């Protein structure tokens, strides 16, 4: 790619002319309980993910890290051969 030029910036990240960033979308929910000091993350679904396998599908999953502590990584279940996976999985972070 010849010197890509950033044309605009938005909530989706920079738009670079000549580069296609079709990464799909992820639906999630966050709830923080101030009394118990817990954060609940619900991974609902993804939509329009790019095909990464030679068969034209993907085996997507979500990797979760709560910053700044990168030691603990959580994963959703892998959804085999699915470009529009539904997880509906909840993760609880305490303290």
CSV table of C-alpha atoms in Angstrom, one decimal:
chain,number,residue,atom,x,y,z
A,1,UNK,CA,0.0,0.0,0.0
A,2,UNK,CA,1.4,3.4,-0.9
A,3,UNK,CA,1.5,6.0,1.8
A,4,UNK,CA,-2.0,5.7,3.3
A,5,UNK,CA,-3.5,9.1,4.3
A,6,UNK,CA,-5.9,9.4,7.2
A,7,UNK,CA,-9.0,11.2,5.8
A,8,UNK,CA,-11.3,11.4,8.9
A,9,UNK,CA,-11.6,10.1,12.4
A,10,UNK,CA,-14.8,8.8,14.1
A,11,UNK,CA,-16.1,6.5,16.7
A,12,UNK,CA,-15.2,3.6,14.4
A,13,UNK,CA,-11.5,4.6,14.3
A,14,UNK,CA,-9.6,6.3,11.5
A,15,UNK,CA,-10.7,6.0,7.9
A,16,UNK,CA,-7.7,5.4,5.6
A,17,UNK,CA,-8.3,5.9,2.0
A,18,UNK,CA,-7.9,2.7,0.0
A,19,UNK,CA,-8.2,0.4,3.0
A,20,UNK,CA,-11.3,-1.6,3.9
A,21,UNK,CA,-11.8,-2.2,7.6
A,22,UNK,CA,-14.9,-4.4,7.5
A,23,UNK,CA,-14.5,-6.0,10.9
A,24,UNK,CA,-18.1,-6.5,11.9
A,25,UNK,CA,-19.7,-5.3,15.1
A,26,UNK,CA,-20.1,-6.6,18.7
A,27,UNK,CA,-23.1,-6.1,20.9
A,28,UNK,CA,-22.4,-6.1,24.7
A,29,UNK,CA,-23.8,-4.8,27.9
A,30,UNK,CA,-22.1,-3.3,31.0
A,31,UNK,CA,-23.5,-2.8,34.5
A,32,UNK,CA,-21.6,-1.5,37.5
A,33,UNK,CA,-23.0,-2.1,41.0
A,34,UNK,CA,-21.5,0.5,43.3
A,35,UNK,CA,-22.7,-1.2,46.5
A,36,UNK,CA,-21.0,-4.5,45.8
A,37,UNK,CA,-18.2,-3.0,43.6
A,38,UNK,CA,-18.8,-5.4,40.8
A,39,UNK,CA,-18.8,-4.9,37.0
A,40,UNK,CA,-20.9,-7.3,34.9
A,41,UNK,CA,-20.0,-7.6,31.3
A,42,UNK,CA,-22.5,-9.4,29.0
A,43,UNK,CA,-21.3,-10.4,25.5
A,44,UNK,CA,-24.5,-10.7,23.5
A,45,UNK,CA,-23.6,-11.3,19.8
A,46,UNK,CA,-21.5,-10.3,16.9
A,47,UNK,CA,-22.6,-9.4,13.4
A,48,UNK,CA,-21.1,-9.4,9.9
A,49,UNK,CA,-17.7,-10.7,10.9
A,50,UNK,CA,-15.2,-11.2,8.2
A,51,UNK,CA,-14.5,-14.8,6.9
A,52,UNK,CA,-11.0,-15.9,7.9
A,53,UNK,CA,-11.1,-19.6,7.1
A,54,UNK,CA,-10.6,-20.9,3.5
A,55,UNK,CA,-14.1,-22.3,3.7
A,56,UNK,CA,-15.5,-18.7,3.8
A,57,UNK,CA,-16.4,-18.8,7.5
A,58,UNK,CA,-14.8,-18.2,10.9
A,59,UNK,CA,-14.6,-19.7,14.4
A,60,UNK,CA,-15.1,-16.5,16.4
A,61,UNK,CA,-14.7,-15.9,20.2
A,62,UNK,CA,-14.2,-12.9,22.4
A,63,UNK,CA,-11.1,-12.3,24.5
A,64,UNK,CA,-11.7,-10.1,27.5
A,65,UNK,CA,-9.0,-8.3,29.5
A,66,UNK,CA,-9.8,-5.7,32.2
A,67,UNK,CA,-7.1,-3.1,32.1
A,68,UNK,CA,-4.6,-2.2,33.5
A,69,UNK,CA,-4.3,-5.8,34.8
A,70,UNK,CA,-3.4,-7.8,31.7
A,71,UNK,CA,-2.7,-11.0,33.7
A,72,UNK,CA,-6.2,-12.4,33.6
A,73,UNK,CA,-7.8,-13.2,30.3
A,74,UNK,CA,-11.3,-14.5,29.9
A,75,UNK,CA,-12.7,-16.1,26.7
A,76,UNK,CA,-16.2,-16.8,25.4
A,77,UNK,CA,-17.0,-20.1,23.9
A,78,UNK,CA,-15.9,-20.6,20.3
A,79,UNK,CA,-18.7,-20.5,17.8
A,80,UNK,CA,-17.7,-22.8,14.9
A,81,UNK,CA,-18.2,-21.7,11.3
A,82,UNK,CA,-20.3,-18.6,12.2
A,83,UNK,CA,-20.1,-15.0,11.0
A,84,UNK,CA,-23.0,-13.9,13.1
A,85,UNK,CA,-22.5,-15.7,16.4
A,86,UNK,CA,-24.7,-15.4,19.5
A,87,UNK,CA,-23.0,-15.9,22.9
A,88,UNK,CA,-25.2,-14.3,25.6
A,89,UNK,CA,-22.4,-15.0,28.2
A,90,UNK,CA,-21.9,-12.9,31.4
A,91,UNK,CA,-18.6,-12.2,33.1
A,92,UNK,CA,-18.3,-10.8,36.6
A,93,UNK,CA,-15.4,-8.6,37.8
A,94,UNK,CA,-15.3,-8.0,41.6
A,95,UNK,CA,-13.4,-5.4,43.6
